[in-house]
């Protein structure tokens, strides 16, 4: 299944308070006027990634919560977006699709929870593949501030 290793080169000395998880990235979209309501995911260009160790520490209740969380999130995830986001952050171990067997496999679900919740974009860029508009990510916070001419006019 999935395996992630924290490497010292990817960890900041002082972890930021705010973090962007792969789960967060999975739902982000460009809301500028130029995007015209496109639902195209944003491409990640990572310059700093943080991978936290799982926090369940062999606690059966915590492990059960992680499995249930991942299982309940599966239907809401854009799997292709998750795969691309994970690859851009150095993780290439996600399967191309989720089979019914995987969707019920506790080991896979715990690993998925780890990918969704413990892999963070600390610094980098999110780019709309439709318009080329870039949104900087600094200390885990994406800057989605728009210029006035980029805003949609209310109808």
Coordinates of N, CA, C and O in Angstrom, one line a residue:
X1 N 0.8 -1.2 0.0 CA 0.0 0.0 0.0 C 0.9 1.2 0.0 O 2.0 1.2 -0.4
X2 N 0.3 2.3 0.5 CA 1.0 3.6 0.5 C 2.1 3.6 1.6 O 1.9 3.1 2.7
X3 N 3.2 4.2 1.3 CA 4.2 4.4 2.3 C 4.8 5.8 2.1 O 5.1 6.2 1.0
X4 N 4.9 6.5 3.2 CA 5.5 7.8 3.2 C 6.6 7.9 4.2 O 6.5 7.3 5.3
X5 N 7.6 8.6 3.9 CA 8.8 8.8 4.8 C 9.0 10.2 4.9 O 9.1 11.0 3.9
X6 N 9.1 10.7 6.1 CA 9.5 12.1 6.4 C 11.0 12.2 6.2 O 11.8 11.4 6.8
X7 N 11.4 13.2 5.5 CA 12.8 13.4 5.3 C 13.2 14.8 5.8 O 12.4 15.7 5.7
X8 N 14.3 14.8 6.5 CA 14.7 16.1 7.1 C 14.8 17.3 6.2 O 14.5 18.4 6.6
X9 N 15.1 17.0 4.9 CA 15.2 18.1 4.0 C 13.8 18.8 3.7 O 13.8 19.9 3.2
X10 N 12.8 18.1 4.0 CA 11.4 18.7 3.7 C 10.8 19.3 4.9 O 9.7 19.9 4.8
X11 N 11.4 19.2 6.1 CA 10.8 19.7 7.3 C 11.3 21.1 7.7 O 12.5 21.3 7.8
X12 N 10.4 22.0 8.0 CA 10.9 23.3 8.4 C 11.4 23.2 9.9 O 11.0 22.3 10.6
X13 N 12.3 24.1 10.3 CA 12.8 24.1 11.6 C 11.6 24.4 12.6 O 11.5 23.8 13.6
X14 N 10.8 25.4 12.3 CA 9.6 25.7 13.1 C 8.4 25.5 12.2 O 8.1 26.3 11.3
X15 N 7.6 24.4 12.4 CA 6.5 24.2 11.6 C 5.5 25.3 11.7 O 5.3 25.9 12.7
X16 N 4.9 25.7 10.5 CA 3.9 26.8 10.5 C 2.7 26.4 11.2 O 2.3 25.2 11.3
X17 N 2.0 27.4 11.7 CA 0.7 27.2 12.4 C -0.4 26.8 11.4 O -1.2 25.9 11.7
X18 N -0.4 27.5 10.3 CA -1.4 27.2 9.3 C -0.8 26.2 8.2 O 0.4 26.4 7.9
X19 N -1.6 25.3 7.8 CA -1.1 24.3 6.9 C -2.1 24.0 5.8 O -3.3 24.1 6.1
X20 N -1.6 23.7 4.6 CA -2.5 23.3 3.6 C -2.3 21.8 3.3 O -1.3 21.3 2.9
X21 N -3.4 21.1 3.7 CA -3.4 19.6 3.5 C -3.8 19.2 2.1 O -4.4 20.0 1.4
X22 N -3.4 18.0 1.7 CA -3.9 17.6 0.4 C -5.4 17.5 0.3 O -6.0 17.7 -0.7
X23 N -6.1 17.2 1.5 CA -7.5 17.3 1.5 C -8.0 18.7 1.1 O -9.0 18.8 0.3
X24 N -7.4 19.7 1.6 CA -7.8 21.1 1.3 C -7.6 21.3 -0.2 O -8.5 21.9 -0.9
X25 N -6.5 21.0 -0.7 CA -6.2 21.2 -2.1 C -7.2 20.5 -3.0 O -7.6 21.0 -4.1
X26 N -7.8 19.4 -2.6 CA -8.7 18.6 -3.4 C -10.0 19.4 -3.7 O -10.6 19.1 -4.7
X27 N -10.3 20.4 -2.9 CA -11.6 21.2 -3.2 C -11.3 22.6 -3.7 O -12.3 23.3 -4.0
X28 N -10.1 23.0 -3.8 CA -9.8 24.4 -4.2 C -10.0 24.6 -5.7 O -9.6 23.7 -6.5
X29 N -10.5 25.7 -6.1 CA -10.7 26.1 -7.5 C -10.4 27.6 -7.7 O -10.5 28.3 -6.8
X30 N -10.1 27.9 -8.9 CA -9.9 29.3 -9.3 C -11.3 30.0 -9.5 O -12.1 29.6 -10.3
X31 N -11.5 31.0 -8.7 CA -12.8 31.7 -8.7 C -12.7 33.1 -9.5 O -13.6 33.9 -9.3
X32 N -11.7 33.3 -10.3 CA -11.6 34.5 -11.0 C -12.6 34.5 -12.2 O -13.1 33.5 -12.6
X33 N -12.9 35.7 -12.6 CA -13.8 35.9 -13.8 C -13.3 35.1 -15.0 O -14.1 34.5 -15.7
X34 N -12.0 35.1 -15.2 CA -11.4 34.5 -16.3 C -11.6 33.0 -16.3 O -11.7 32.3 -17.4
X35 N -11.7 32.4 -15.1 CA -12.0 30.9 -15.0 C -13.4 30.6 -15.4 O -13.7 29.4 -15.8
X36 N -14.3 31.5 -15.4 CA -15.7 31.4 -15.9 C -16.4 30.1 -15.3 O -17.0 29.3 -16.0
X37 N -16.2 29.9 -14.0 CA -16.9 28.8 -13.4 C -16.3 27.5 -13.6 O -16.9 26.5 -13.3
X38 N -15.1 27.4 -14.2 CA -14.5 26.1 -14.4 C -14.2 25.4 -13.1 O -14.0 26.0 -12.1
X39 N -14.4 24.1 -13.2 CA -14.1 23.3 -12.0 C -12.8 22.6 -12.1 O -12.6 21.5 -11.5
X40 N -11.9 23.2 -12.8 CA -10.6 22.6 -13.0 C -9.7 22.7 -11.8 O -9.6 23.8 -11.2
X41 N -9.1 21.6 -11.3 CA -8.3 21.7 -10.1 C -7.0 22.5 -10.3 O -6.6 22.7 -11.5
X42 N -6.5 23.0 -9.3 CA -5.2 23.8 -9.3 C -4.0 22.8 -9.3 O -4.0 21.9 -8.5
X43 N -3.0 23.1 -10.1 CA -1.8 22.4 -10.1 C -0.8 22.9 -9.0 O -0.7 24.1 -8.9
X44 N -0.2 22.0 -8.3 CA 0.7 22.3 -7.2 C 2.1 22.3 -7.8 O 2.5 21.4 -8.4
X45 N 2.8 23.4 -7.5 CA 4.3 23.4 -7.6 C 4.8 23.7 -6.2 O 4.7 24.7 -5.7
X46 N 5.4 22.6 -5.6 CA 5.8 22.7 -4.2 C 7.3 23.0 -4.2 O 8.1 22.5 -4.9
X47 N 7.6 24.0 -3.3 CA 9.0 24.3 -3.0 C 9.3 23.8 -1.6 O 10.5 23.6 -1.2
X48 N 8.3 23.6 -0.7 CA 8.5 23.0 0.6 C 7.3 22.2 1.0 O 6.2 22.7 1.0
X49 N 7.5 21.0 1.4 CA 6.5 20.1 1.8 C 6.8 19.6 3.2 O 8.0 19.4 3.5
X50 N 5.8 19.4 4.0 CA 6.0 18.8 5.3 C 5.1 17.5 5.4 O 3.9 17.6 5.1
X51 N 5.7 16.4 5.9 CA 5.0 15.2 6.1 C 5.1 14.9 7.6 O 6.2 14.7 8.1
X52 N 3.9 14.9 8.2 CA 3.9 14.6 9.7 C 3.7 13.1 9.9 O 3.2 12.4 9.1
X53 N 4.2 12.7 11.0 CA 4.1 11.3 11.4 C 2.6 11.1 11.8 O 2.0 12.0 12.3
X54 N 2.1 9.9 11.6 CA 0.7 9.6 12.0 C 0.6 9.9 13.5 O 1.5 9.6 14.3
X55 N -0.6 10.4 14.0 CA -0.7 10.7 15.4 C -1.5 9.6 16.2 O -1.6 9.7 17.4
X56 N -2.0 8.6 15.5 CA -2.8 7.6 16.2 C -2.0 6.8 17.2 O -2.5 6.3 18.2
X57 N -0.6 6.6 17.0 CA 0.3 5.9 17.9 C -0.3 4.6 18.5 O -0.3 4.4 19.7
X58 N -0.8 3.8 17.6 CA -1.3 2.5 18.0 C -2.5 2.6 19.0 O -2.8 1.6 19.7
X59 N -3.2 3.7 19.0 CA -4.4 3.9 19.8 C -5.6 3.3 19.0 O -5.9 3.9 17.9
X60 N -6.2 2.2 19.4 CA -7.3 1.6 18.6 C -8.4 2.5 18.3 O -9.0 2.5 17.2
X61 N -8.8 3.4 19.2 CA -9.9 4.4 19.0 C -9.5 5.4 17.9 O -10.3 5.7 17.0
X62 N -8.3 5.9 18.0 CA -7.8 6.9 17.0 C -7.7 6.2 15.6 O -8.1 6.8 14.6
X63 N -7.2 5.0 15.6 CA -7.1 4.3 14.3 C -8.5 4.0 13.7 O -8.7 4.2 12.5
X64 N -9.5 3.7 14.5 CA -10.8 3.5 14.0 C -11.4 4.8 13.5 O -12.0 4.8 12.4
X65 N -11.2 5.9 14.1 CA -11.6 7.2 13.7 C -11.0 7.6 12.3 O -11.6 8.1 11.4
X66 N -9.7 7.3 12.2 CA -9.0 7.6 10.9 C -9.6 6.8 9.8 O -9.9 7.3 8.7
X67 N -9.8 5.5 10.0 CA -10.4 4.6 9.0 C -11.8 5.1 8.6 O -12.1 5.2 7.4
X68 N -12.6 5.4 9.6 CA -14.0 5.9 9.3 C -14.0 7.3 8.5 O -14.7 7.5 7.6
X69 N -13.1 8.2 8.9 CA -12.9 9.4 8.3 C -12.6 9.2 6.8 O -13.2 9.8 5.9
X70 N -11.5 8.4 6.5 CA -11.1 8.2 5.2 C -12.2 7.5 4.4 O -12.5 7.9 3.2
X71 N -12.9 6.5 5.0 CA -13.9 5.8 4.3 C -15.1 6.8 3.9 O -15.6 6.7 2.8
X72 N -15.4 7.7 4.8 CA -16.5 8.6 4.5 C -16.1 9.8 3.6 O -17.0 10.3 2.9
X73 N -14.8 10.0 3.5 CA -14.3 11.0 2.5 C -14.2 10.5 1.1 O -14.3 11.3 0.2
X74 N -14.0 9.2 0.9 CA -13.8 8.7 -0.4 C -14.8 9.1 -1.4 O -14.4 9.6 -2.5
X75 N -16.1 9.1 -1.2 CA -17.1 9.5 -2.2 C -16.9 11.0 -2.6 O -17.3 11.4 -3.7
X76 N -16.4 11.8 -1.7 CA -16.3 13.3 -1.9 C -15.0 13.7 -2.6 O -14.9 14.8 -3.1
X77 N -14.1 12.8 -2.6 CA -12.7 13.1 -3.2 C -12.8 13.1 -4.7 O -13.4 12.2 -5.3
X78 N -12.0 14.0 -5.3 CA -11.7 13.9 -6.7 C -10.4 13.1 -6.8 O -9.3 13.7 -6.5
X79 N -10.5 11.9 -7.1 CA -9.3 11.0 -7.0 C -8.2 11.4 -7.9 O -7.0 11.4 -7.5
X80 N -8.5 11.8 -9.2 CA -7.5 12.2 -10.1 C -6.8 13.5 -9.6 O -5.5 13.6 -9.7
X81 N -7.5 14.4 -8.9 CA -6.9 15.6 -8.4 C -6.0 15.2 -7.2 O -4.9 15.7 -7.1
X82 N -6.4 14.2 -6.4 CA -5.6 13.8 -5.3 C -4.3 13.1 -5.8 O -3.2 13.4 -5.3
X83 N -4.4 12.3 -6.8 CA -3.2 11.6 -7.4 C -2.2 12.7 -7.9 O -1.0 12.6 -7.6
X84 N -2.7 13.6 -8.7 CA -1.8 14.7 -9.2 C -1.2 15.5 -8.1 O 0.0 15.9 -8.2
X85 N -2.0 15.9 -7.1 CA -1.5 16.7 -6.0 C -0.4 16.0 -5.2 O 0.6 16.5 -4.9
X86 N -0.7 14.7 -5.0 CA 0.3 13.9 -4.2 C 1.6 13.7 -5.0 O 2.7 13.9 -4.5
X87 N 1.5 13.5 -6.3 CA 2.7 13.3 -7.2 C 3.5 14.6 -7.1 O 4.7 14.6 -7.1
X88 N 2.8 15.8 -7.2 CA 3.5 17.0 -7.3 C 4.2 17.3 -5.9 O 5.1 18.2 -5.9
X89 N 3.8 16.6 -4.9 CA 4.5 16.8 -3.6 C 5.4 15.6 -3.2 O 5.7 15.4 -2.1
X90 N 5.7 14.8 -4.2 CA 6.7 13.8 -4.1 C 6.1 12.4 -3.7 O 6.9 11.5 -3.4
X91 N 4.8 12.2 -3.7 CA 4.2 11.0 -3.4 C 3.6 10.3 -4.6 O 2.7 10.8 -5.2
X92 N 4.1 9.2 -5.0 CA 3.6 8.5 -6.2 C 3.1 7.1 -5.9 O 3.1 6.2 -6.7
X93 N 2.6 6.9 -4.6 CA 2.2 5.6 -4.3 C 0.7 5.4 -4.3 O 0.2 4.3 -3.9
X94 N -0.1 6.4 -4.7 CA -1.6 6.2 -4.7 C -1.9 5.3 -5.9 O -1.4 5.5 -7.0
X95 N -2.9 4.4 -5.7 CA -3.3 3.6 -6.9 C -4.1 4.5 -7.9 O -4.7 5.5 -7.5
X96 N -4.2 4.1 -9.1 CA -4.9 4.9 -10.2 C -6.4 5.0 -9.9 O -7.0 5.9 -10.4
X97 N -6.9 4.1 -9.2 CA -8.4 4.1 -8.8 C -8.6 3.4 -7.5 O -7.7 2.6 -7.1
X98 N -9.7 3.6 -6.9 CA -10.1 2.9 -5.7 C -11.1 1.8 -6.0 O -12.2 2.1 -6.4
X99 N -10.7 0.6 -5.8 CA -11.6 -0.5 -6.0 C -12.4 -0.7 -4.8 O -12.1 -0.2 -3.7
X100 N -13.5 -1.4 -4.9 CA -14.4 -1.7 -3.7 C -13.5 -2.4 -2.6 O -13.8 -2.2 -1.4
X101 N -12.6 -3.3 -3.0 CA -11.8 -4.0 -2.0 C -10.9 -3.0 -1.2 O -10.8 -3.0 0.0
X102 N -10.3 -2.0 -2.0 CA -9.5 -1.0 -1.3 C -10.3 -0.1 -0.4 O -9.9 0.3 0.7
X103 N -11.5 0.2 -0.9 CA -12.4 1.1 -0.1 C -12.8 0.5 1.2 O -13.3 1.2 2.1
X104 N -12.6 -0.8 1.4 CA -12.9 -1.5 2.7 C -11.7 -2.0 3.4 O -11.8 -2.7 4.4
X105 N -10.5 -1.7 2.9 CA -9.3 -2.2 3.5 C -8.8 -1.2 4.5 O -8.4 -0.1 4.2
X106 N -8.7 -1.7 5.7 CA -8.3 -0.8 6.8 C -6.9 -0.2 6.6 O -6.6 0.9 6.9
X107 N -6.0 -1.0 6.1 CA -4.6 -0.6 5.9 C -4.6 0.6 4.9 O -3.9 1.6 5.1
X108 N -5.3 0.4 3.8 CA -5.3 1.4 2.8 C -6.0 2.7 3.3 O -5.5 3.8 3.1
X109 N -7.1 2.5 4.0 CA -7.8 3.7 4.6 C -7.0 4.5 5.6 O -7.0 5.7 5.6
X110 N -6.2 3.8 6.4 CA -5.3 4.5 7.3 C -4.2 5.2 6.5 O -3.9 6.4 6.9
X111 N -3.7 4.6 5.5 CA -2.7 5.3 4.7 C -3.3 6.4 3.9 O -2.6 7.5 3.8
X112 N -4.5 6.3 3.5 CA -5.2 7.4 2.8 C -5.4 8.6 3.8 O -5.2 9.7 3.4
X113 N -5.8 8.3 5.0 CA -6.0 9.3 6.0 C -4.6 10.1 6.2 O -4.6 11.3 6.2
X114 N -3.6 9.3 6.2 CA -2.2 9.9 6.4 C -1.9 10.9 5.2 O -1.5 12.0 5.4
X115 N -2.2 10.5 4.0 CA -2.0 11.3 2.8 C -2.9 12.6 2.9 O -2.4 13.7 2.6
X116 N -4.1 12.4 3.2 CA -5.0 13.5 3.2 C -4.7 14.5 4.4 O -4.9 15.8 4.2
X117 N -4.3 14.0 5.5 CA -4.3 14.9 6.7 C -2.8 15.2 7.2 O -2.6 16.2 7.9
X118 N -1.9 14.4 6.8 CA -0.5 14.6 7.3 C 0.5 15.1 6.3 O 1.7 15.2 6.6
X119 N 0.1 15.3 5.0 CA 1.0 15.8 4.0 C 0.6 17.3 3.7 O -0.6 17.5 3.4
X120 N 1.5 18.2 3.9 CA 1.2 19.6 3.9 C 2.0 20.4 2.8 O 3.2 20.2 2.8
X121 N 1.4 21.2 2.1 CA 2.1 22.2 1.2 C 2.4 23.4 2.1 O 1.5 24.1 2.5
X122 N 3.7 23.6 2.4 CA 4.1 24.7 3.2 C 4.4 25.9 2.3 O 3.8 27.0 2.6
X123 N 5.2 25.8 1.3 CA 5.4 26.9 0.4 C 5.4 26.4 -1.1 O 5.8 25.3 -1.3
X124 N 4.9 27.2 -1.9 CA 4.8 26.8 -3.3 C 3.8 27.7 -4.1 O 3.5 28.8 -3.7
X125 N 3.3 27.1 -5.1 CA 2.4 27.8 -6.0 C 1.2 26.9 -6.4 O 1.4 25.7 -6.7
X126 N 0.0 27.5 -6.5 CA -1.1 26.8 -7.0 C -1.4 27.5 -8.4 O -1.6 28.7 -8.4
X127 N -1.5 26.7 -9.4 CA -1.7 27.3 -10.8 C -3.0 26.8 -11.4 O -3.2 25.5 -11.5
X128 N -3.8 27.7 -11.9 CA -5.0 27.3 -12.6 C -4.6 26.8 -14.0 O -4.0 27.6 -14.8
X129 N -4.9 25.6 -14.4 CA -4.5 25.0 -15.7 C -5.4 25.6 -16.8 O -4.9 25.6 -18.0
X130 N -6.5 26.2 -16.5 CA -7.4 26.9 -17.5 C -6.8 28.2 -17.9 O -6.8 28.6 -19.1
X131 N -6.4 29.0 -16.9 CA -6.1 30.4 -17.1 C -4.6 30.8 -16.9 O -4.2 31.8 -17.3
X132 N -3.9 29.9 -16.2 CA -2.5 30.2 -15.9 C -2.4 31.1 -14.7 O -1.2 31.4 -14.2
X133 N -3.5 31.5 -14.0 CA -3.4 32.3 -12.8 C -2.7 31.6 -11.7 O -3.0 30.4 -11.5
X134 N -1.8 32.2 -11.1 CA -1.0 31.6 -10.0 C -1.5 32.2 -8.7 O -1.7 33.4 -8.6
X135 N -1.5 31.3 -7.7 CA -1.8 31.7 -6.3 C -0.6 31.2 -5.4 O -0.4 30.0 -5.3
X136 N 0.1 32.1 -4.8 CA 1.2 31.8 -3.9 C 0.7 31.1 -2.6 O -0.3 31.4 -2.1
X137 N 1.5 30.1 -2.2 CA 1.3 29.5 -0.9 C 2.5 29.8 0.0 O 3.6 29.4 -0.4
X138 N 2.3 30.5 1.1 CA 3.4 30.9 2.0 C 3.1 30.5 3.4 O 2.0 30.8 3.9
X139 N 3.9 29.7 4.0 CA 3.7 29.2 5.3 C 2.4 28.5 5.4 O 1.6 28.6 6.4
X140 N 2.0 27.7 4.4 CA 0.8 26.9 4.4 C -0.5 27.7 4.1 O -1.6 27.1 4.2
X141 N -0.4 29.0 3.8 CA -1.6 29.8 3.5 C -1.6 30.2 2.0 O -0.6 30.8 1.5
X142 N -2.7 29.8 1.3 CA -2.8 30.2 -0.1 C -3.3 31.6 -0.2 O -4.3 32.0 0.5
X143 N -2.7 32.4 -1.0 CA -3.2 33.8 -1.2 C -4.1 33.8 -2.4 O -3.7 33.8 -3.6
X144 N -5.4 33.9 -2.1 CA -6.4 33.9 -3.1 C -7.0 35.3 -3.3 O -8.1 35.5 -3.9
X145 N -6.3 36.4 -2.9 CA -6.7 37.7 -3.0 C -6.7 38.0 -4.5 O -5.8 37.8 -5.2
X146 N -7.8 38.6 -5.0 CA -8.0 38.9 -6.4 C -7.8 40.5 -6.6 O -8.2 41.2 -5.8
X147 N -7.4 40.8 -7.8 CA -7.4 42.2 -8.2 C -8.8 42.5 -8.6 O -9.6 41.6 -9.0
X148 N -9.2 43.7 -8.5 CA -10.6 44.1 -8.8 C -11.1 43.7 -10.2 O -12.2 43.2 -10.3
X149 N -10.2 43.8 -11.2 CA -10.7 43.4 -12.5 C -10.8 41.9 -12.7 O -11.3 41.4 -13.7
X150 N -10.3 41.1 -11.7 CA -10.4 39.6 -11.8 C -11.7 39.1 -11.2 O -12.1 38.0 -11.4
X151 N -12.4 40.0 -10.5 CA -13.6 39.6 -9.8 C -14.8 39.5 -10.7 O -15.0 40.3 -11.6
X152 N -15.7 38.5 -10.4 CA -16.9 38.4 -11.2 C -17.9 39.5 -10.7 O -17.9 39.8 -9.6
X153 N -18.6 40.0 -11.7 CA -19.6 41.0 -11.3 C -20.9 40.3 -10.9 O -21.4 39.4 -11.7
X154 N -21.4 40.6 -9.7 CA -22.7 40.0 -9.3 C -23.8 40.2 -10.3 O -23.9 41.3 -10.8
X155 N -24.6 39.2 -10.5 CA -25.8 39.3 -11.4 C -27.0 39.9 -10.7 O -27.2 39.7 -9.6

